[in-house]
Short mmCIF file of C-alpha atoms in Angstrom, two decimals:
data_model
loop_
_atom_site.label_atom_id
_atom_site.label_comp_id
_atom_site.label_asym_id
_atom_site.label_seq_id
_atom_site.Cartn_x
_atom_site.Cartn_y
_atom_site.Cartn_z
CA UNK A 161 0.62 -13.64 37.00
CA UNK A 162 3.71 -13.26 34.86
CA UNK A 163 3.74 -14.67 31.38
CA UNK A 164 5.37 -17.14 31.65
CA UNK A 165 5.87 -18.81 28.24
CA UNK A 166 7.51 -15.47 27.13
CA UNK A 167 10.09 -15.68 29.73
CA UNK A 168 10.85 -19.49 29.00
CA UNK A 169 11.48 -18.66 25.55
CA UNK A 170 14.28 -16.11 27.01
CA UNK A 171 15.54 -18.49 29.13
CA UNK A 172 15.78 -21.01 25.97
CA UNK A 173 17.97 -18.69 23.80
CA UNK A 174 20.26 -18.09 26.69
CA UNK A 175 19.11 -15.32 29.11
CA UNK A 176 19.41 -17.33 32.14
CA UNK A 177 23.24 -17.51 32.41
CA UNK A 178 24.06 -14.64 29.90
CA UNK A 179 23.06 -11.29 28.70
CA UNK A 180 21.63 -11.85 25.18
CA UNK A 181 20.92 -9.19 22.28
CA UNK A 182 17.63 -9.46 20.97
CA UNK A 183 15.04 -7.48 18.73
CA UNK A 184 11.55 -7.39 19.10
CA UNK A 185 11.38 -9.21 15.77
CA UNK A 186 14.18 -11.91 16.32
CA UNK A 187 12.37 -12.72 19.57
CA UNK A 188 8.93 -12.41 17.79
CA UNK A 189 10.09 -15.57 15.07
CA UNK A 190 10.93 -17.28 18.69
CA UNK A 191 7.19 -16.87 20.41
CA UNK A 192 5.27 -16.61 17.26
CA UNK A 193 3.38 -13.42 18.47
CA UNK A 194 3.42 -10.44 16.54
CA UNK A 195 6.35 -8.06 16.97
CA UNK A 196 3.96 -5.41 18.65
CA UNK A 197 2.94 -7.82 20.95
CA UNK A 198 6.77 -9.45 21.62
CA UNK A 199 7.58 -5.77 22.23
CA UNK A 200 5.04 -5.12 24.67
CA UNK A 201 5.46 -8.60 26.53
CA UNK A 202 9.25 -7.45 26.92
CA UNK A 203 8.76 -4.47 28.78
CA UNK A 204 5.87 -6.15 30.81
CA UNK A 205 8.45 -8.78 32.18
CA UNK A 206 11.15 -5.57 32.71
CA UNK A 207 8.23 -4.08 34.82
CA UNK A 208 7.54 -6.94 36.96
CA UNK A 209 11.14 -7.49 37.66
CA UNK A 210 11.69 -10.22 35.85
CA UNK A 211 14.24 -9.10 33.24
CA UNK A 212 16.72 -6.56 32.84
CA UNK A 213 16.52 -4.81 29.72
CA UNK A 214 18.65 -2.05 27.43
CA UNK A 215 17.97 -0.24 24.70
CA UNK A 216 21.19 -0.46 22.05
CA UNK A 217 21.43 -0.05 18.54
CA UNK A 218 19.89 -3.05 16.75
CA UNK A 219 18.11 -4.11 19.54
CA UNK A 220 18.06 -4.75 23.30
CA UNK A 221 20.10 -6.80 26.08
CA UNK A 222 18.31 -8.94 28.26
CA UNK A 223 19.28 -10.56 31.05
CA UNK A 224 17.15 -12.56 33.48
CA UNK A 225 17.10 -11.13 37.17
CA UNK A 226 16.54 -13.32 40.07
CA UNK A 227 13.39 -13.04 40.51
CA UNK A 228 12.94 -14.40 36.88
CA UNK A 229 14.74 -17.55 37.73
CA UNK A 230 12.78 -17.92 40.72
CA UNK A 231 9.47 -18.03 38.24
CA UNK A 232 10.93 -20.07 36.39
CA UNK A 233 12.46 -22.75 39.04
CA UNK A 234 8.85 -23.00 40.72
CA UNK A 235 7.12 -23.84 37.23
CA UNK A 236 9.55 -26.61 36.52
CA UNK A 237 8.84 -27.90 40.21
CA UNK A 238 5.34 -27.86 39.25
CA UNK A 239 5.94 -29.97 36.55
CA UNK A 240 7.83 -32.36 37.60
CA UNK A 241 5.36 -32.71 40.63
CA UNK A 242 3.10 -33.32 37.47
CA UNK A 243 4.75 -36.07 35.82
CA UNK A 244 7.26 -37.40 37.60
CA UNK A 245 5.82 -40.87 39.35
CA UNK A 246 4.97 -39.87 42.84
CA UNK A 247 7.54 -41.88 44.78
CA UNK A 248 7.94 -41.87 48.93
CA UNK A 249 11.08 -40.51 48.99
CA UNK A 250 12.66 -37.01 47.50
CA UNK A 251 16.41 -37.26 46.49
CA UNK A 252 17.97 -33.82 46.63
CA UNK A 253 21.51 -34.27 45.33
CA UNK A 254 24.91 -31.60 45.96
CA UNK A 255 28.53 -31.12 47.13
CA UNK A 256 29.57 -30.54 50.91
CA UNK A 257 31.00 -27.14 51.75
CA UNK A 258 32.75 -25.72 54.75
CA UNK A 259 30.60 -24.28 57.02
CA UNK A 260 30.43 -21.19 58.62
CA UNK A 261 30.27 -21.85 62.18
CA UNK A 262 26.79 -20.81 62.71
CA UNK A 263 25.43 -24.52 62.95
CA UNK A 264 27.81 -25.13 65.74
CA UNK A 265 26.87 -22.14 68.04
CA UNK A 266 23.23 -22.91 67.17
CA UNK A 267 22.76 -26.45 67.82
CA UNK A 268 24.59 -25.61 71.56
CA UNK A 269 22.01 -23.34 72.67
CA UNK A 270 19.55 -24.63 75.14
CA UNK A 271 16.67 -23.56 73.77
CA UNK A 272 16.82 -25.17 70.48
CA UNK A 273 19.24 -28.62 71.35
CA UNK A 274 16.26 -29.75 73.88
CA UNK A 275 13.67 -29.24 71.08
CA UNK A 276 15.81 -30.94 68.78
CA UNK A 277 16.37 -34.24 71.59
CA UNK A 278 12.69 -34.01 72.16
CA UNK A 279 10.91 -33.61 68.69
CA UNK A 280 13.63 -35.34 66.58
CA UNK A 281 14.29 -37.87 69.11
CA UNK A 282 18.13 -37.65 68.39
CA UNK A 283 21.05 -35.55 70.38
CA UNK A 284 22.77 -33.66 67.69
CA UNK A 285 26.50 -33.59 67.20
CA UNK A 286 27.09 -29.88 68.29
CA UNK A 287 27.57 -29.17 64.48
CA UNK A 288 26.16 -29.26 61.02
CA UNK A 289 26.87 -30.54 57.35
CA UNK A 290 26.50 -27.77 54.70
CA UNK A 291 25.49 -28.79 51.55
CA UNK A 292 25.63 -26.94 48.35
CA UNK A 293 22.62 -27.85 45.95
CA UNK A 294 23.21 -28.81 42.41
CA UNK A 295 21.26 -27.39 39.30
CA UNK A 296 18.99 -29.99 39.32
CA UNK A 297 18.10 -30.88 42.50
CA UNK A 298 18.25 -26.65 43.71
CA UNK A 299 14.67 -26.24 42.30
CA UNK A 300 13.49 -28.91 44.35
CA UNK A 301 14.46 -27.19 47.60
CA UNK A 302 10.87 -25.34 46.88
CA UNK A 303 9.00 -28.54 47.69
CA UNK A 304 10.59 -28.76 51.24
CA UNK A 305 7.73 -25.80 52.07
CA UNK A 306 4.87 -27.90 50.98
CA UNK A 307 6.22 -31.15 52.94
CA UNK A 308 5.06 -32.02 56.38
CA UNK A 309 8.33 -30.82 59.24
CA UNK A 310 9.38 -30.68 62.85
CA UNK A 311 8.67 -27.33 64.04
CA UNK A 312 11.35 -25.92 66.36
CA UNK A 313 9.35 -22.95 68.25
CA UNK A 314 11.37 -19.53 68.88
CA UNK A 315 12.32 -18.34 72.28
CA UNK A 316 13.61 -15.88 74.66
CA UNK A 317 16.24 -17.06 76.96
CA UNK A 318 16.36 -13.34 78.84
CA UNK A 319 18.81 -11.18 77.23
CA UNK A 320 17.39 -12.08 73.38
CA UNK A 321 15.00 -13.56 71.45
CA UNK A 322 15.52 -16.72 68.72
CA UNK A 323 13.80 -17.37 65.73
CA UNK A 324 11.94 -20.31 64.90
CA UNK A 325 12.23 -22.56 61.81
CA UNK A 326 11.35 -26.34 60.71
CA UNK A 327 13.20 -29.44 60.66
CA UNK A 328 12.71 -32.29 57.79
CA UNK A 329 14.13 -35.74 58.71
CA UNK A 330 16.38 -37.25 56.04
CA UNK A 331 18.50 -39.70 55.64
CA UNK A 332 22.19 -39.12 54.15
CA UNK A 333 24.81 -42.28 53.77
CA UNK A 334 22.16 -44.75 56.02
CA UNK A 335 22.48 -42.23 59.17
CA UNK A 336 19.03 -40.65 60.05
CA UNK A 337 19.21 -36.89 60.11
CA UNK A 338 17.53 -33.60 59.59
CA UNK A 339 17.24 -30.47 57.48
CA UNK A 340 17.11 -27.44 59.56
CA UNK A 341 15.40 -24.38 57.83
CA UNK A 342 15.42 -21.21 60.25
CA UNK A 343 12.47 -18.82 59.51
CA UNK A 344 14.67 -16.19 59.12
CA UNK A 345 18.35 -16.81 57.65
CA UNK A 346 20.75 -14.92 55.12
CA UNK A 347 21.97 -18.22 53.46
CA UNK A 348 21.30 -18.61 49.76
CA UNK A 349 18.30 -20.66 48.35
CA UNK A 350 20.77 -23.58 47.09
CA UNK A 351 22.38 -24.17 50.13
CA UNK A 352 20.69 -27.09 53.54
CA UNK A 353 22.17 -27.77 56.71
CA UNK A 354 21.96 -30.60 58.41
CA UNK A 355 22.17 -31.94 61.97
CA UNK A 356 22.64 -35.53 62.63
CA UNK A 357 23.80 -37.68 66.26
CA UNK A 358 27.03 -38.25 64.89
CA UNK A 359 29.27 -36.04 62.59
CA UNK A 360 28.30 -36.81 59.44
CA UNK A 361 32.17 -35.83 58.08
CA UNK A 362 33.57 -38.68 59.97
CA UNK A 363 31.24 -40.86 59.32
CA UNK A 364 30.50 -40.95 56.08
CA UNK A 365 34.33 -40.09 55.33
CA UNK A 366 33.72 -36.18 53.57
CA UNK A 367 35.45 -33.66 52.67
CA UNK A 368 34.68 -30.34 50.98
CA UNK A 369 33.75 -30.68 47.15
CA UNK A 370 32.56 -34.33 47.80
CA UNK A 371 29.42 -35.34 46.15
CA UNK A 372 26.53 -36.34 48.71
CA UNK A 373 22.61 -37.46 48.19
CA UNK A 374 20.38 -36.33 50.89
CA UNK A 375 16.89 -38.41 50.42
CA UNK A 376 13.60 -36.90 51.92
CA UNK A 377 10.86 -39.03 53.44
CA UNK A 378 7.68 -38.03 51.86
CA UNK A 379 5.68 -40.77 53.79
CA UNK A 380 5.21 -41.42 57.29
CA UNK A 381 5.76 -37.84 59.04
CA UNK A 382 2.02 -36.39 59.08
CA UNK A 383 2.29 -36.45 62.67
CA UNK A 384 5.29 -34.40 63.33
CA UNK A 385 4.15 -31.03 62.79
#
């Protein structure tokens, strides 16, 4: 288990979206440890990944890696799971963004439109709307895994084999819909399609850059595993 109050107090003086110069004492005034131990809880969070850090004159520059973020994103899920008021319905909140094309030659294959008519109980528009997550609501992505979903079974249709994934109905502009999440996928973490009977940028009137909120039903889906 990382420590994780040392790498919140990196992320509060500006590691997260920077490189920052630090000594073991400057950061030792920051955690109230000694500077032996700030020293040696610096390179423990360089060995697990979870910083970058060089050796300069006066110091060291740190910079948070991935990874780190990713610690720190799931905590501050965790907590707001902790004292935010539970509520039926997640809001996850971002801008739309072009798409790749991918959605479109997905939804149209056989294998996966009939599970998606059958389970969802909804023909999709031979399409999807990409969504870009903002800073707030990207963290929250991490509770989709923990939510009940639609599962959308792989396949082999004879010349190759498809990958499975999961499905969570939403509901974006009043028009029922659904998250897809493929098992395997090379999209970032920020970033949910969604299918939908209709196009959605008709429909709702959208164009790239536009702000959209996607909301989440919590209750009332135990039974769609």
């Amino acid at each position: 288990m990382p420590d994780i109050e040392y790498l919140k107090k990196l992320a509060l003086i500006g590691a997260v979206n920077k490189t920052i110069k630090v000594s073991s004492s400057e950061f030792q005034k920051h955690t109230g440890a000694s500077s032996k131990t700030a020293a040696r809880k610096l390179k423990q969070l360089e060995k697990e990944g979870l910083i970058e850090r060089k050796i300069v004159p006066g110091g060291q520059l740190i910079t948070m890696t991935e990874k780190g973020i990713e610690v720190l994103k799931n905590e501050y899920v965790d907590y707001s799971r902790i004292f935010s008021p539970e509520c039926e319905i997640l809001e996850l909140e971002g801008k739309v963004l072009k798409g790749l094309g991918e959605g479109q030659y997905y939804v149209n294959i056989p294998g996966y439109r009939k599970q998606f008519e059958e389970k969802l109980h909804f023909v999709p528009f031979p399409g999807t709307l990409n969504v870009q997550l903002s800073e707030s609501s990207s963290p929250l992505r991490n509770l989709l895994r923990e939510m009940p979903a639609v599962r959308v079974e792989g396949f082999n249709d004879g010349e190759r084999t498809f990958g499975g994934g999961k499905c969570y109905p939403v509901v974006i502009g009043g028009i029922e819909a659904a998250v897809v999440a493929p098992e395997r996928t090379h999209y970032p973490s920020d970033l949910i399609e969604i299918i939908a009977p209709v196009k959605l940028r008709d429909a709702l009137g959208l164009n790239d850059g536009d702000r959209v909120v996607v909301q989440l039903k919590k209750q009332g889906m135990e039974n769609q595993k």
